[in-house]
PDB file of C-alpha atoms in Angstrom:
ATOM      1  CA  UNK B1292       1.251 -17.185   2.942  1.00  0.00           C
ATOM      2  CA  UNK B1293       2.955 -14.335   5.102  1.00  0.00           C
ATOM      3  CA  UNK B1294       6.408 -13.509   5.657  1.00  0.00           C
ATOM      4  CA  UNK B1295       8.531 -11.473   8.051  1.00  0.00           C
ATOM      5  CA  UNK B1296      11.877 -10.633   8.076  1.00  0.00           C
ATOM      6  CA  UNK B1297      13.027  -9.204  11.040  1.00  0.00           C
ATOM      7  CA  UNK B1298      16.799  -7.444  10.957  1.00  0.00           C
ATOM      8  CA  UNK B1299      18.547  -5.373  13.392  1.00  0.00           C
ATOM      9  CA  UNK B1300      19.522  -7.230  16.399  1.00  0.00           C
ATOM     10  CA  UNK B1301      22.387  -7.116  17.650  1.00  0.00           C
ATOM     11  CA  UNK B1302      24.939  -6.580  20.630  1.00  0.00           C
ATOM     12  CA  UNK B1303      25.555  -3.101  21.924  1.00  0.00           C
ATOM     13  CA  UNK B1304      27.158  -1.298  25.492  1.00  0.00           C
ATOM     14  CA  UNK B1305      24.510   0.439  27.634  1.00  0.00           C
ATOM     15  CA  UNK B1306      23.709   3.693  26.568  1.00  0.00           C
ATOM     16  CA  UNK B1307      23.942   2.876  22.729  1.00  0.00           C
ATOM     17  CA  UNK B1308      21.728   2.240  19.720  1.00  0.00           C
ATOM     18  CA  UNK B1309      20.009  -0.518  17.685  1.00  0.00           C
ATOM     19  CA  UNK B1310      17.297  -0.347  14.959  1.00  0.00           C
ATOM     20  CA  UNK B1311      15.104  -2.788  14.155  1.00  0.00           C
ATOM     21  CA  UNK B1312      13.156  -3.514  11.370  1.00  0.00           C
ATOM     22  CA  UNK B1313      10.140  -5.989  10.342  1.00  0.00           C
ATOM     23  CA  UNK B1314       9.189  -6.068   6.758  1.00  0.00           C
ATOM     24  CA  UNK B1315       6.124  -7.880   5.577  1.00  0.00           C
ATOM     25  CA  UNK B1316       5.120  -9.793   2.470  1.00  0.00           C
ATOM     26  CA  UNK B1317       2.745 -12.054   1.054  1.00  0.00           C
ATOM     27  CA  UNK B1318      -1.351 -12.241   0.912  1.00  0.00           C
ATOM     28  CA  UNK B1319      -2.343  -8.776   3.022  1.00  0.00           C
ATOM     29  CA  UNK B1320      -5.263  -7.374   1.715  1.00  0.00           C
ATOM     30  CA  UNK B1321      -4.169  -4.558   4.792  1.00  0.00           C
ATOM     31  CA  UNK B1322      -2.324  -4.523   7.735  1.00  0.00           C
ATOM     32  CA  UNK B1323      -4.106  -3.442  10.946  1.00  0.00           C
ATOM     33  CA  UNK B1324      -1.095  -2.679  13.019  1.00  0.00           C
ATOM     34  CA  UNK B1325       2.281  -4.138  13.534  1.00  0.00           C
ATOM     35  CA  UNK B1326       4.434  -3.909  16.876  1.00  0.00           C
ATOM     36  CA  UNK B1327       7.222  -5.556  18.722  1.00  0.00           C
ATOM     37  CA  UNK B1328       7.133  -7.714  21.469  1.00  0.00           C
ATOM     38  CA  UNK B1329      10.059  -8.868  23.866  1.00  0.00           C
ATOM     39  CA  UNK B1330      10.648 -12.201  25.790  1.00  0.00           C
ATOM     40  CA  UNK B1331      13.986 -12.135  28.403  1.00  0.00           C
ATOM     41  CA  UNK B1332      15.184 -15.502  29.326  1.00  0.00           C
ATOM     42  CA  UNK B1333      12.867 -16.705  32.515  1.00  0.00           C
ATOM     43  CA  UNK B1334       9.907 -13.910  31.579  1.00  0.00           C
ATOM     44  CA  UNK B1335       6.959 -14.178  29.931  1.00  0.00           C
ATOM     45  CA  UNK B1336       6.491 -12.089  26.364  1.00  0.00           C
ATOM     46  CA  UNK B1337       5.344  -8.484  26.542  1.00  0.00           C
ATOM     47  CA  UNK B1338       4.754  -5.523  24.684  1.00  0.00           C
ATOM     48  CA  UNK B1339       7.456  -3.008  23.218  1.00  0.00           C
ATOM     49  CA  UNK B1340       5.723  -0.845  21.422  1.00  0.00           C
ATOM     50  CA  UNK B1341       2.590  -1.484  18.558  1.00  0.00           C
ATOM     51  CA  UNK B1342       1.899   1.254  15.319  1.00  0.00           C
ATOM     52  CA  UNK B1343      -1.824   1.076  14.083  1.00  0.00           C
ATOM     53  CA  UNK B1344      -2.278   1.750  10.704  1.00  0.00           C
ATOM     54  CA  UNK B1345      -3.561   5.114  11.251  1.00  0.00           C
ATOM     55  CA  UNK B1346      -0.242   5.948  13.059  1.00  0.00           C
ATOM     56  CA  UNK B1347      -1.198   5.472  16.923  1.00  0.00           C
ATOM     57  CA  UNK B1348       1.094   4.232  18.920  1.00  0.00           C
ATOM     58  CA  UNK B1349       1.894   2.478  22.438  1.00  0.00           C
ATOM     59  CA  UNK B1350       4.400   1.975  24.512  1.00  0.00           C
ATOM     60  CA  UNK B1351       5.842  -0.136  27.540  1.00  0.00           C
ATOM     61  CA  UNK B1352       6.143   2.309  30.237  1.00  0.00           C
ATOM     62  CA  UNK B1353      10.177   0.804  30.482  1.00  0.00           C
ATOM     63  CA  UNK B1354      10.630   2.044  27.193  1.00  0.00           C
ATOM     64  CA  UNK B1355       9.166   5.872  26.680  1.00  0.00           C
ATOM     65  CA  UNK B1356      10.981   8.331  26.066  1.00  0.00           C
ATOM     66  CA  UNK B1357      13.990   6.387  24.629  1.00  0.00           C
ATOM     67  CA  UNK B1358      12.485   3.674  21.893  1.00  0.00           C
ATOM     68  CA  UNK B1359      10.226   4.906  19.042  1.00  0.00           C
ATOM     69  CA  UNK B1360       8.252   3.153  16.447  1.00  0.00           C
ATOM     70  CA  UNK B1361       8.021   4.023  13.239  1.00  0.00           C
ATOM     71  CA  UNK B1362       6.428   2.512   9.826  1.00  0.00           C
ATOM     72  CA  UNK B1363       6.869   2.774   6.472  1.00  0.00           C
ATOM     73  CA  UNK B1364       2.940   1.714   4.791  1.00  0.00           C
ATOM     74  CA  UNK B1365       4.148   1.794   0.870  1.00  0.00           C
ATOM     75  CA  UNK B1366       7.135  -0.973   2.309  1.00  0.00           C
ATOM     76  CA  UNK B1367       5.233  -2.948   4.693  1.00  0.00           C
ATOM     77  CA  UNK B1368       7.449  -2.410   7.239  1.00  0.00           C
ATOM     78  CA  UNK B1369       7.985  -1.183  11.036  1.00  0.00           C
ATOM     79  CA  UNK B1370      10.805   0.223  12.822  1.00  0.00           C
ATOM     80  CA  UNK B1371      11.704   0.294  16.334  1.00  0.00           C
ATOM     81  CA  UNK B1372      14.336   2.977  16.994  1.00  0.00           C
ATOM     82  CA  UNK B1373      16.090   1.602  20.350  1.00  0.00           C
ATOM     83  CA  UNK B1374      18.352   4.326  21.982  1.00  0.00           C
ATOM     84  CA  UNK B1375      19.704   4.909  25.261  1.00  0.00           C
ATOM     85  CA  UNK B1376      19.796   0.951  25.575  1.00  0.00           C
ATOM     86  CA  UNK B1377      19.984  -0.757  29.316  1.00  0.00           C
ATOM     87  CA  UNK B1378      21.011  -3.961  30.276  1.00  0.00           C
ATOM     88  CA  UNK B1379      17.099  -4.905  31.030  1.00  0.00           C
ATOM     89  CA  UNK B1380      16.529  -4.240  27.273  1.00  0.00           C
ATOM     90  CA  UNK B1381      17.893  -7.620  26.711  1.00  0.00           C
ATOM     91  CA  UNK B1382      15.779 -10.037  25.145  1.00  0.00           C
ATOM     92  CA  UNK B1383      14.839 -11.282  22.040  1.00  0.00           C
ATOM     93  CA  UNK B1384      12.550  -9.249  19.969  1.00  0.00           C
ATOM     94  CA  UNK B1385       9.521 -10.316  18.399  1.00  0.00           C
ATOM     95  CA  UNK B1386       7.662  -8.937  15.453  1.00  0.00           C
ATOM     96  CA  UNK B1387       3.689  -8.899  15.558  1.00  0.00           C
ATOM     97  CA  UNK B1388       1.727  -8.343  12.354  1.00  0.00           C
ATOM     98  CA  UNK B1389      -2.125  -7.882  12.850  1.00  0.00           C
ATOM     99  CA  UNK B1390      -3.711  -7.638   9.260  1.00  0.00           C
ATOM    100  CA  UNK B1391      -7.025  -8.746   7.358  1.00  0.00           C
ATOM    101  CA  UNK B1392      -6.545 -11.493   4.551  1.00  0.00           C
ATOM    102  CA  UNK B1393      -8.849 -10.944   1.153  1.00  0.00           C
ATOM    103  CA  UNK B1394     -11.731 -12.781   3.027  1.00  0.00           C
ATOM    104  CA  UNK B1395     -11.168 -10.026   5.215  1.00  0.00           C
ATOM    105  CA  UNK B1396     -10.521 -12.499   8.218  1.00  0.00           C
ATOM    106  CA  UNK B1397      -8.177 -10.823  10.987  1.00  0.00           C
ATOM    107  CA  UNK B1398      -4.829 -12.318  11.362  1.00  0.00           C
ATOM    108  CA  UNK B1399      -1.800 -12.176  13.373  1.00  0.00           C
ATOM    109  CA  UNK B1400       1.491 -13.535  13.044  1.00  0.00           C
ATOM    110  CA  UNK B1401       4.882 -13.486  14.493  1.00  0.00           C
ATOM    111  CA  UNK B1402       8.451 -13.456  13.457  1.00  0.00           C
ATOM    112  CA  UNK B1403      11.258 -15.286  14.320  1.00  0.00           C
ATOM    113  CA  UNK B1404      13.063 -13.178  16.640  1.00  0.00           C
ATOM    114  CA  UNK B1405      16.101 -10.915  16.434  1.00  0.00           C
ATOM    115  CA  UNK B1406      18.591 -11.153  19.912  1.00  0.00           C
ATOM    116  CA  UNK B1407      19.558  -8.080  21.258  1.00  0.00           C
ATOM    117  CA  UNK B1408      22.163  -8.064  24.229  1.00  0.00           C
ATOM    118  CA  UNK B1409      22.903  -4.852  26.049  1.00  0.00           C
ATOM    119  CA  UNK B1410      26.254  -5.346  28.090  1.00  0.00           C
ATOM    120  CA  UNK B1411      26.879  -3.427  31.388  1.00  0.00           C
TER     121      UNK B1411
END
């Protein structure tokens, strides 16, 4: 059994800040990488940013330079540091751990969303 708890979301003007966090429990024998995904309301689900475990990182092209992913390994968790927010930004925001289970099977699984709303 895996858990995430995803915190954070929120509503903010354009131009602010929100920080989200994902925090992961339960049978991990390791985590391979964890990210965060988006879906806006008509739009199909794509990629925020994604952390491997040996630090790496991606981004959307939409979101360089002002979003930045971070992860704490002895907490299980990832960050996504969301500044300089735009009205686009809003969605809701998805949590995506990839990890290997003790039979060393790869995994993923998603959260349950956090809303974020950027107002004009």
């Amino acid at each position: 059994q895996v858990q995430l708890v995803e915190s954070g979301g929120g509503l903010v003007q354009a131009g602010g800040s929100l920080r989200l966090s994902c925090a992961a429990s339960g049978i991990i024998f390791s985590i391979n990488a964890m990210g965060w995904y988006r879906q806006a309301p008509g739009k199909q689900r794509e990629l925020v940013a994604v952390i491997t475990s040996g630090g790496s990182t991606k981004y959307a092209d939409s979101v360089k330079g002002r979003f930045t992913i971070s992860r704490d390994n002895a907490k299980n968790t990832v960050y996504l540091q969301m500044n300089s927010l735009k009205p686009e930004d809003t969605a809701v925001y998805y949590c995506r751990l990839n990890y290997s289970d003790y039979d060393l099977l790869e995994n993923d699984y998603w959260g349950q969303g956090t809303q974020v709303t950027v107002s004009s």
